[in-house]
CSV table of C-alpha atoms and ligand atoms in Angstrom, one decimal:
chain,number,residue,atom,x,y,z
A,1055,UNK,CA,-9.0,-14.9,20.1
A,1056,UNK,CA,-9.0,-17.2,17.2
A,1057,UNK,CA,-5.5,-17.4,15.3
A,1058,UNK,CA,-5.9,-15.2,12.1
A,1059,UNK,CA,-3.3,-14.8,9.4
A,1060,UNK,CA,-3.8,-11.2,9.1
A,1061,UNK,CA,-5.0,-8.5,11.5
A,1062,UNK,CA,-6.8,-5.6,9.9
A,1063,UNK,CA,-7.3,-2.2,11.4
A,1064,UNK,CA,-8.8,0.9,10.1
A,1065,UNK,CA,-10.8,4.0,11.3
A,1066,UNK,CA,-13.2,6.8,10.3
A,1067,UNK,CA,-13.3,10.0,12.0
A,1068,UNK,CA,-16.8,11.1,13.4
A,1069,UNK,CA,-16.7,14.6,11.8
A,1070,UNK,CA,-19.9,14.6,10.3
A,1071,UNK,CA,-21.0,14.5,6.5
A,1072,UNK,CA,-19.9,10.9,5.9
A,1073,UNK,CA,-20.0,10.7,1.9
A,1074,UNK,CA,-19.5,8.3,-0.9
A,1075,UNK,CA,-15.9,8.7,-0.9
A,1076,UNK,CA,-15.7,7.4,2.8
A,1077,UNK,CA,-17.9,4.7,1.6
A,1078,UNK,CA,-16.1,3.6,-1.4
A,1079,UNK,CA,-12.7,4.2,-0.4
A,1080,UNK,CA,-12.9,2.8,3.1
A,1081,UNK,CA,-16.0,1.4,4.6
A,1082,UNK,CA,-17.1,-0.8,1.8
A,1083,UNK,CA,-13.6,-2.3,1.6
A,1084,UNK,CA,-13.8,-3.0,5.4
A,1085,UNK,CA,-16.8,-5.2,4.7
A,1086,UNK,CA,-14.9,-7.2,2.0
A,1087,UNK,CA,-11.8,-7.6,4.4
A,1088,UNK,CA,-14.3,-9.5,6.8
A,1089,UNK,CA,-14.4,-12.3,4.2
A,1090,UNK,CA,-10.6,-13.0,4.5
A,1091,UNK,CA,-8.7,-14.9,7.0
A,1092,UNK,CA,-8.5,-11.7,9.2
A,1093,UNK,CA,-9.3,-10.5,12.5
A,1094,UNK,CA,-10.7,-7.0,11.4
A,1095,UNK,CA,-10.9,-3.9,13.9
A,1096,UNK,CA,-12.9,-0.9,12.8
A,1097,UNK,CA,-12.6,2.2,15.0
A,1098,UNK,CA,-14.5,5.4,15.2
A,1099,UNK,CA,-11.5,7.5,15.7
A,1100,UNK,CA,-13.1,10.3,18.0
A,1101,UNK,CA,-9.6,11.2,19.3
A,1102,UNK,CA,-8.5,12.2,15.9
A,1103,UNK,CA,-11.8,14.2,15.3
A,1104,UNK,CA,-11.0,16.7,18.1
A,1105,UNK,CA,-7.8,17.8,16.5
A,1106,UNK,CA,-10.2,20.3,14.9
A,1107,UNK,CA,-13.1,21.8,17.0
A,1108,UNK,CA,-16.0,19.6,17.5
A,1109,UNK,CA,-19.3,20.6,19.3
A,1110,UNK,CA,-19.6,18.2,22.2
A,1111,UNK,CA,-23.3,17.5,21.6
A,1112,UNK,CA,-22.8,17.0,18.0
A,1113,UNK,CA,-19.9,14.8,18.6
A,1114,UNK,CA,-21.7,12.2,20.4
A,1115,UNK,CA,-24.2,12.0,17.5
A,1116,UNK,CA,-21.5,11.9,14.9
A,1117,UNK,CA,-19.9,8.9,16.7
A,1118,UNK,CA,-23.0,7.0,16.8
A,1119,UNK,CA,-23.7,7.8,12.9
A,1120,UNK,CA,-20.4,6.5,11.8
A,1121,UNK,CA,-21.0,3.3,13.9
A,1122,UNK,CA,-24.4,3.0,12.4
A,1123,UNK,CA,-22.8,3.4,8.9
A,1124,UNK,CA,-20.2,0.6,9.6
A,1125,UNK,CA,-23.1,-1.6,10.6
A,1126,UNK,CA,-25.6,-0.5,7.8
A,1127,UNK,CA,-22.9,-1.2,5.3
A,1128,UNK,CA,-22.5,-4.8,6.3
A,1129,UNK,CA,-19.8,-4.8,9.0
A,1130,UNK,CA,-20.7,-7.6,11.7
A,1131,UNK,CA,-19.9,-6.5,15.0
A,1132,UNK,CA,-19.6,-10.1,16.2
A,1133,UNK,CA,-17.2,-11.1,13.5
A,1134,UNK,CA,-15.3,-7.7,13.5
A,1135,UNK,CA,-14.4,-5.5,16.4
A,1136,UNK,CA,-16.4,-2.1,16.2
A,1137,UNK,CA,-15.5,0.6,18.8
A,1138,UNK,CA,-14.5,4.2,19.4
A,1139,UNK,CA,-10.9,5.1,20.1
A,1140,UNK,CA,-11.5,7.1,23.2
A,1141,UNK,CA,-12.7,4.0,25.0
A,1142,UNK,CA,-9.4,2.1,24.7
A,1143,UNK,CA,-6.7,4.2,26.6
A,1144,UNK,CA,-3.8,2.3,24.9
A,1145,UNK,CA,-4.1,4.3,21.7
A,1146,UNK,CA,-3.3,7.7,23.5
A,1147,UNK,CA,-0.7,5.8,25.9
A,1148,UNK,CA,1.3,4.2,22.8
A,1149,UNK,CA,1.0,7.6,20.8
A,1150,UNK,CA,3.1,9.3,23.5
A,1151,UNK,CA,5.8,6.6,23.3
A,1152,UNK,CA,5.8,7.1,19.5
A,1153,UNK,CA,6.0,10.8,19.9
A,1154,UNK,CA,9.5,9.9,21.4
A,1155,UNK,CA,10.3,7.8,18.3
A,1156,UNK,CA,9.0,9.9,15.5
A,1157,UNK,CA,11.1,12.9,14.5
A,1158,UNK,CA,10.1,16.3,13.8
A,1159,UNK,CA,11.4,16.3,10.3
A,1160,UNK,CA,9.2,13.3,9.4
A,1161,UNK,CA,6.1,15.1,10.7
A,1162,UNK,CA,7.1,18.3,9.0
A,1163,UNK,CA,6.8,16.6,5.6
A,1164,UNK,CA,2.9,15.6,6.3
A,1165,UNK,CA,0.9,17.3,3.5
A,1166,UNK,CA,-2.5,16.8,5.3
A,1167,UNK,CA,-1.4,18.9,8.2
A,1168,UNK,CA,-0.4,21.6,5.7
A,1169,UNK,CA,-3.6,21.2,3.8
A,1170,UNK,CA,-5.7,21.4,7.1
A,1171,UNK,CA,-3.9,23.9,9.1
A,1172,UNK,CA,-3.8,26.3,6.0
A,1173,UNK,CA,-2.0,29.5,6.3
A,1174,UNK,CA,-3.1,29.9,9.9
A,1175,UNK,CA,-0.6,27.3,10.9
A,1176,UNK,CA,0.5,29.0,14.4
A,1177,UNK,CA,-3.2,28.6,15.5
A,1178,UNK,CA,-3.5,24.9,14.6
A,1179,UNK,CA,-3.9,22.5,17.4
A,1180,UNK,CA,-0.7,20.4,18.4
A,1181,UNK,CA,-3.2,17.4,17.9
A,1182,UNK,CA,-3.5,18.2,14.3
A,1183,UNK,CA,0.3,18.4,14.0
A,1184,UNK,CA,0.6,15.0,15.9
A,1185,UNK,CA,-2.3,13.2,14.2
A,1186,UNK,CA,-0.1,10.7,12.0
A,1187,UNK,CA,1.7,9.7,15.4
A,1188,UNK,CA,-1.7,8.8,17.0
A,1189,UNK,CA,-2.7,7.1,13.7
A,1190,UNK,CA,0.5,4.9,14.0
A,1191,UNK,CA,-0.4,4.1,17.5
A,1192,UNK,CA,-4.1,3.1,16.6
A,1193,UNK,CA,-2.5,0.6,13.9
A,1194,UNK,CA,0.3,-0.8,15.9
A,1195,UNK,CA,-1.5,-1.1,19.3
A,1196,UNK,CA,-2.9,-4.3,17.5
A,1197,UNK,CA,0.3,-5.1,15.5
A,1198,UNK,CA,-1.9,-4.7,12.5
A,1199,UNK,CA,-0.6,-6.2,9.4
A,1200,UNK,CA,-3.2,-4.6,6.9
A,1201,UNK,CA,-4.8,-1.2,6.8
A,1202,UNK,CA,-7.4,-0.6,4.1
A,1203,UNK,CA,-7.9,3.2,3.4
A,1204,UNK,CA,-8.2,5.9,0.7
A,1205,UNK,CA,-5.2,7.2,-1.1
A,1206,UNK,CA,-5.2,10.4,0.9
A,1207,UNK,CA,-3.8,8.3,3.8
A,1208,UNK,CA,-0.7,6.9,2.0
A,1209,UNK,CA,1.7,9.3,3.4
A,1210,UNK,CA,0.5,8.6,7.1
A,1211,UNK,CA,0.8,4.9,6.3
A,1212,UNK,CA,4.2,5.4,5.3
A,1213,UNK,CA,4.9,7.2,8.6
A,1214,UNK,CA,3.6,4.3,10.5
A,1215,UNK,CA,6.0,2.0,8.8
A,1216,UNK,CA,8.8,4.4,9.5
A,1217,UNK,CA,7.9,4.4,13.2
A,1218,UNK,CA,7.7,0.5,13.4
A,1219,UNK,CA,10.9,0.2,11.9
A,1220,UNK,CA,12.7,2.8,14.2
A,1221,UNK,CA,11.3,1.3,17.2
A,1222,UNK,CA,12.3,-2.1,16.1
A,1223,UNK,CA,15.7,-0.8,15.5
A,1224,UNK,CA,16.2,1.5,18.5
A,1225,UNK,CA,15.0,-1.2,20.9
A,1226,UNK,CA,16.4,-4.2,19.0
A,1227,UNK,CA,18.3,-5.8,21.9
A,1228,UNK,CA,15.7,-5.3,24.4
A,1229,UNK,CA,12.9,-6.7,22.0
A,1230,UNK,CA,15.2,-9.6,21.6
A,1231,UNK,CA,15.8,-9.8,25.3
A,1232,UNK,CA,12.1,-10.1,26.1
A,1233,UNK,CA,11.7,-12.9,23.7
A,1234,UNK,CA,10.0,-11.1,20.8
A,1235,UNK,CA,12.6,-12.1,18.0
A,1236,UNK,CA,14.0,-9.5,15.5
A,1237,UNK,CA,11.1,-7.2,15.5
A,1238,UNK,CA,8.2,-6.3,17.8
A,1239,UNK,CA,6.1,-4.1,15.4
A,1240,UNK,CA,5.0,-5.4,11.9
A,1241,UNK,CA,5.9,-3.3,9.0
A,1242,UNK,CA,2.1,-2.7,8.1
A,1243,UNK,CA,0.9,-3.2,4.7
A,1244,UNK,CA,-1.5,-0.3,3.4
A,1245,UNK,CA,-4.3,-1.7,1.1
A,1246,UNK,CA,-5.0,1.2,-1.2
A,1247,UNK,CA,-6.6,0.8,-4.6
A,1248,UNK,CA,-9.4,0.0,-6.8
A,1249,UNK,CA,-11.3,2.5,-8.9
A,1250,UNK,CA,-12.3,4.4,-5.8
A,1251,UNK,CA,-9.2,4.9,-3.9
A,1252,UNK,CA,-9.7,8.5,-4.6
A,1253,UNK,CA,-13.1,9.9,-5.2
A,1254,UNK,CA,-13.3,13.5,-6.3
A,1255,UNK,CA,-15.6,16.3,-5.6
A,1256,UNK,CA,-18.6,16.4,-8.1
A,1257,UNK,CA,-18.0,20.1,-8.7
A,1258,UNK,CA,-14.4,19.9,-9.2
A,1259,UNK,CA,-12.7,16.7,-10.6
A,1260,UNK,CA,-9.2,17.9,-9.4
A,1261,UNK,CA,-10.5,18.1,-5.6
A,1262,UNK,CA,-11.0,15.1,-3.4
A,1263,UNK,CA,-14.7,14.6,-2.3
A,1264,UNK,CA,-14.3,15.7,1.3
A,1265,UNK,CA,-16.6,16.3,4.4
A,1266,UNK,CA,-15.3,19.8,4.9
A,1267,UNK,CA,-16.1,21.2,1.4
A,1268,UNK,CA,-18.5,24.0,1.9
A,1269,UNK,CA,-20.7,22.9,-1.1
A,1270,UNK,CA,-23.2,20.1,-0.4
A,1271,UNK,CA,-23.3,19.4,-4.0
A,1272,UNK,CA,-19.5,18.4,-3.8
A,1273,UNK,CA,-20.3,15.1,-2.2
A,1274,UNK,CA,-23.1,12.5,-2.0
A,1275,UNK,CA,-23.6,12.1,1.8
A,1276,UNK,CA,-24.6,8.7,3.2
A,1277,UNK,CA,-27.7,10.4,4.7
A,1278,UNK,CA,-28.9,11.6,1.3
A,1279,UNK,CA,-32.2,10.2,-0.1
A,1280,UNK,CA,-32.8,9.1,-3.5
A,1281,UNK,CA,-33.9,12.5,-4.7
A,1282,UNK,CA,-30.8,14.4,-3.3
A,1283,UNK,CA,-28.6,11.7,-4.9
A,1284,UNK,CA,-30.3,12.1,-8.3
A,1285,UNK,CA,-30.1,15.9,-8.1
A,1286,UNK,CA,-26.3,15.8,-7.1
A,1287,UNK,CA,-25.4,13.5,-10.0
A,1288,UNK,CA,-27.6,15.5,-12.5
A,1289,UNK,CA,-25.7,18.7,-11.5
A,1290,UNK,CA,-22.2,17.1,-11.3
A,1291,UNK,CA,-19.7,18.9,-13.4
A,1292,UNK,CA,-19.0,17.1,-16.7
A,1293,UNK,CA,-17.4,18.0,-20.0
A,1294,UNK,CA,-19.1,18.1,-23.4
A,1295,UNK,CA,-17.5,15.0,-24.9
A,1296,UNK,CA,-18.9,11.5,-25.1
A,1297,UNK,CA,-17.4,8.9,-22.8
A,1298,UNK,CA,-14.3,7.1,-24.5
A,1299,UNK,CA,-14.2,3.6,-25.1
A,1300,UNK,CA,-10.8,3.2,-23.6
A,1301,UNK,CA,-9.5,4.1,-20.2
A,1302,UNK,CA,-6.7,6.2,-22.0
A,1303,UNK,CA,-9.5,8.3,-23.3
A,1304,UNK,CA,-10.2,9.6,-19.6
A,1305,UNK,CA,-6.8,11.3,-19.3
A,1306,UNK,CA,-7.3,15.1,-19.1
A,1307,UNK,CA,-10.9,14.7,-18.1
A,1308,UNK,CA,-10.9,14.5,-14.6
A,1309,UNK,CA,-14.8,14.8,-14.2
A,1310,UNK,CA,-15.5,11.9,-16.5
A,1311,UNK,CA,-12.9,9.9,-15.0
A,1312,UNK,CA,-14.4,10.5,-11.6
A,1313,UNK,CA,-18.0,9.5,-12.5
A,1314,UNK,CA,-16.7,6.4,-14.5
A,1315,UNK,CA,-14.6,5.5,-11.3
A,1316,UNK,CA,-17.6,5.9,-8.9
A,1317,UNK,CA,-19.8,3.7,-11.4
A,1318,UNK,CA,-17.1,1.0,-11.4
A,1319,UNK,CA,-16.7,0.9,-7.6
A,1320,UNK,CA,-20.4,0.9,-6.9
A,1321,UNK,CA,-20.7,-2.0,-9.3
A,1322,UNK,CA,-17.5,-3.9,-8.3
A,1323,UNK,CA,-16.1,-3.7,-11.7
A,1324,UNK,CA,-13.2,-1.9,-13.4
A,1325,UNK,CA,-13.3,1.4,-15.4
A,1326,UNK,CA,-12.2,-0.7,-18.4
A,1327,UNK,CA,-15.5,-2.7,-18.0
A,1328,UNK,CA,-17.7,0.3,-17.6
A,1329,UNK,CA,-16.4,1.9,-20.9
A,1330,UNK,CA,-17.3,-1.5,-22.6
A,1331,UNK,CA,-20.8,-0.7,-21.9
A,1332,UNK,CA,-20.8,3.0,-22.1
A,1333,UNK,CA,-18.1,4.1,-24.6
A,1334,UNK,CA,-19.5,6.5,-26.9
A,1335,UNK,CA,-22.5,7.4,-24.7
A,1336,UNK,CA,-23.3,10.9,-23.7
A,1337,UNK,CA,-23.6,12.0,-20.1
A,1338,UNK,CA,-27.2,12.5,-20.6
A,1339,UNK,CA,-27.5,8.7,-20.8
A,1340,UNK,CA,-24.7,7.7,-18.3
A,1341,UNK,CA,-25.8,10.0,-15.5
A,1342,UNK,CA,-29.3,8.2,-15.0
A,1343,UNK,CA,-27.7,4.9,-15.1
A,1344,UNK,CA,-25.4,6.1,-12.3
A,1345,UNK,CA,-28.1,7.6,-10.4
A,1346,UNK,CA,-30.0,4.3,-10.5
A,1347,UNK,CA,-27.0,2.5,-9.5
A,1348,UNK,CA,-26.1,4.9,-6.6
A,1349,UNK,CA,-29.8,4.8,-5.2
A,1350,UNK,CA,-29.9,1.0,-5.4
A,1351,UNK,CA,-26.5,0.8,-3.4
A,1352,UNK,CA,-27.1,3.6,-0.8
A,1353,UNK,CA,-30.8,3.7,-0.5
A,1354,UNK,CA,-30.7,0.5,1.9
A,1355,UNK,CA,-27.7,1.7,3.7
A,1356,UNK,CA,-29.5,4.9,4.4
A,1357,UNK,CA,-32.5,3.4,5.6
A,1358,UNK,CA,-30.6,1.1,8.1
A,1359,UNK,CA,-28.5,3.9,9.3
A,1360,UNK,CA,-31.7,5.8,10.1
A,1361,UNK,CA,-33.2,2.8,11.9
A,1362,UNK,CA,-29.8,2.2,14.0
A,1363,UNK,CA,-29.4,5.9,14.9
A,1364,UNK,CA,-32.8,5.8,16.4
A,1365,UNK,CA,-31.6,3.4,18.8
A,1366,UNK,CA,-28.6,4.8,20.7
A,1367,UNK,CA,-28.5,2.3,23.5
A,1368,UNK,CA,-27.9,-0.6,20.9
A,1369,UNK,CA,-25.1,1.4,19.4
A,1370,UNK,CA,-23.5,2.2,22.7
A,1371,UNK,CA,-23.6,-1.4,23.7
A,1372,UNK,CA,-21.8,-2.5,20.3
A,1373,UNK,CA,-19.3,0.1,21.2
A,1374,UNK,CA,-18.8,-1.0,24.8
A,1375,UNK,CA,-18.6,-4.7,23.7
A,1376,UNK,CA,-15.9,-3.9,20.9
A,1377,UNK,CA,-14.0,-1.6,23.2
A,1378,UNK,CA,-13.7,-4.4,25.7
A,1379,UNK,CA,-12.4,-6.9,22.9
A,1380,UNK,CA,-10.2,-4.3,21.5
A,1381,UNK,CA,-8.5,-3.6,24.8
A,1382,UNK,CA,-8.0,-7.2,25.4
A,1383,UNK,CA,-5.6,-7.1,22.3
A,1384,UNK,CA,-4.0,-3.6,23.0
A,1385,UNK,CA,-3.4,-4.2,26.6
A,1386,UNK,CA,-0.8,-6.9,26.4
A,1387,UNK,CA,1.0,-5.1,23.4
A,1388,UNK,CA,1.3,-2.1,25.7
A,1389,UNK,CA,2.5,-4.2,28.6
A,1390,UNK,CA,5.2,-5.7,26.2
A,1391,UNK,CA,6.0,-2.1,24.9
A,1392,UNK,CA,6.5,-0.8,28.4
A,1393,UNK,CA,8.8,-3.8,29.3
A,1394,UNK,CA,10.7,-3.2,26.1
A,1395,UNK,CA,11.3,0.5,26.8
A,1396,UNK,CA,12.3,-0.1,30.3
A,1397,UNK,CA,9.3,1.0,32.4
A,1398,UNK,CA,8.5,-0.3,35.6
A,1399,UNK,CA,5.0,-1.4,35.5
A,1400,UNK,CA,2.3,-3.2,37.8
A,1401,UNK,CA,2.2,-7.0,37.3
A,1402,UNK,CA,5.0,-9.1,36.3
A,1403,UNK,CA,7.3,-8.3,33.4
A,1404,UNK,CA,6.7,-10.4,30.4
A,1405,UNK,CA,10.2,-11.6,30.8
A,1406,UNK,CA,12.7,-10.7,33.3
A,1407,UNK,CA,16.0,-9.4,32.2
B,1149,LIG,N1,-12.7,11.3,-1.4
B,1149,LIG,C1,-12.3,10.1,-0.9
B,1149,LIG,N2,-12.1,9.0,-1.7
B,1149,LIG,C2,-11.6,7.8,-1.2
B,1149,LIG,N3,-11.5,7.6,0.1
B,1149,LIG,C3,-11.6,8.7,0.8
B,1149,LIG,N4,-11.6,8.8,2.2
B,1149,LIG,C4,-11.9,10.0,2.6
B,1149,LIG,N5,-12.2,10.9,1.6
B,1149,LIG,C5,-11.9,10.0,0.5
B,1149,LIG,C6,-11.2,7.7,3.2
B,1149,LIG,O1,-12.3,7.4,4.2
B,1149,LIG,C7,-11.5,7.0,5.3
B,1149,LIG,C8,-12.1,7.8,6.4
B,1149,LIG,O2,-11.5,9.2,6.3
B,1149,LIG,P1,-11.5,10.1,7.5
B,1149,LIG,O3,-12.8,10.4,8.0
B,1149,LIG,O4,-10.8,9.5,8.6
B,1149,LIG,O5,-10.8,11.3,7.1
B,1149,LIG,P2,-10.5,12.4,6.0
B,1149,LIG,O6,-9.9,11.7,4.9
B,1149,LIG,O7,-10.0,13.5,6.5
B,1149,LIG,O8,-12.1,12.4,5.3
B,1149,LIG,P3,-12.5,13.7,4.6
B,1149,LIG,O9,-13.8,13.4,4.0
B,1149,LIG,O10,-11.5,14.0,3.5
B,1149,LIG,O11,-12.7,14.9,5.6
B,1149,LIG,P4,-11.8,16.4,5.5
B,1149,LIG,O12,-12.8,17.2,4.7
B,1149,LIG,O13,-11.9,16.7,6.8
B,1149,LIG,O14,-10.6,16.2,4.8
B,1149,LIG,C9,-9.9,7.1,5.2
B,1149,LIG,O15,-9.8,5.8,4.7
B,1149,LIG,C10,-9.9,8.0,4.0
B,1149,LIG,O16,-8.9,7.6,3.3
C-alpha cells in the first residue's frame, strides 16, 4: 500500500431507501476525500444492517444498490477500497475484543439505540445495542484517522475515541513491549460539517431525513426520477414568509433552513451564498430552482446506479477485490491486537516478549 498521511473510513448501511441525506451528508463527501492525500475505505456495512430484521433476498440487492450508489456518485474503486463488511472477518473479531473494553454505562448513553429500540427495548436485538462497538471496530481495524459522517453519528464517533483511548491505556505496557510506541489506536477525527451535516425531513423540518420514515414524501430517494424529485420538492413543507437575506433569519424556520441547506450542499456553496441570490424570494420561485439543481445532480447518479445494478457480477467483483485489499490492512492490525492482548495465535508474534 502506498504511504498516505490519512486513512479515511466510512460506511453506509444497506437498509434500502438511500436518500439525499445519505448522499449529501456522507457519500458526496466520500468522493471529495479521494482528492486528499488519503487512503479511503468505503464499506457497505451489512453486519450493521441485520441489527434490525432484513429480508435475506432483499438484503443482497440492497448491498449491491449501496455499492452502485458509491460508484455512481464518483467513488473510484481503484483508488478507494470499496467492500462489504461481512467479507472481512476482522470487523466482527475486533468488535468482540472491544466488547470487553467498552463499558456498559457508555453504551447506555447512546441515543440512537434509544430512538431505534423505542418503547419495546426488551425486544431489541443485542446487535442493535452493540452497534456502536462494531462501528468502533470498523474504524479501528484500519486504524483510520478520519471518518466523514453525518451529524447523527457524532456520539458513536465519540465512543470510538473512548474505546481507542481505553485500549491504549489498559494495554499501555504491552503496546510498548510490542514496539508500537505510546498508543496503538489513533484517536480518530470525525469529519462532520457543511450545510448538509443533518438533512431534515421534507415533511417536518425538526426530524432527520431517514430511510425508515413511513412517508415517501419525507425524503428524496437516490432512485427517484426527475418527476418524483419535482413532486417531492413542490410538496415540501414551508412557511408563508419569503426567504431572508441573512442566515440569522433562518432561525426558528426549520423547513426554510433545511431547503436552503440542501440547495447549498448540492451547489457546493454556503447558506450565506444561497441567500445572497435568493434573499427576499418566495418559495414559489426558490423551489423550481431547487428542483432543477437536484435533478441536474441526481439524474446522472440515478442513471448510472440503474446501469450498475443491472450488472451484479461486476458489482460483486468490485466488492471481492475491495474485501481482499481491506483484509490486507485489517489482518495485521488484528494480529498485533492479539499479541497486545496476550493471545496465542498461529504464526510468529510480531515481537516476542
Ligand atoms: N438526514 C441525514 N443528513 C445527513 N447525513 C445523514 N446520514 C444519514 N441520514 C442523514 C448519514 O449517512 C451515512 C449512512 O447512514 P446509515 O445508512 O449508516 O444509517 P442511518 O444514519 O441510520 O440512516 P438513516 O437514513 O437515518 O436510517 P434510519 O431511518 O434507519 O435511521 C452516515 O454517515 C449518516 O450520518
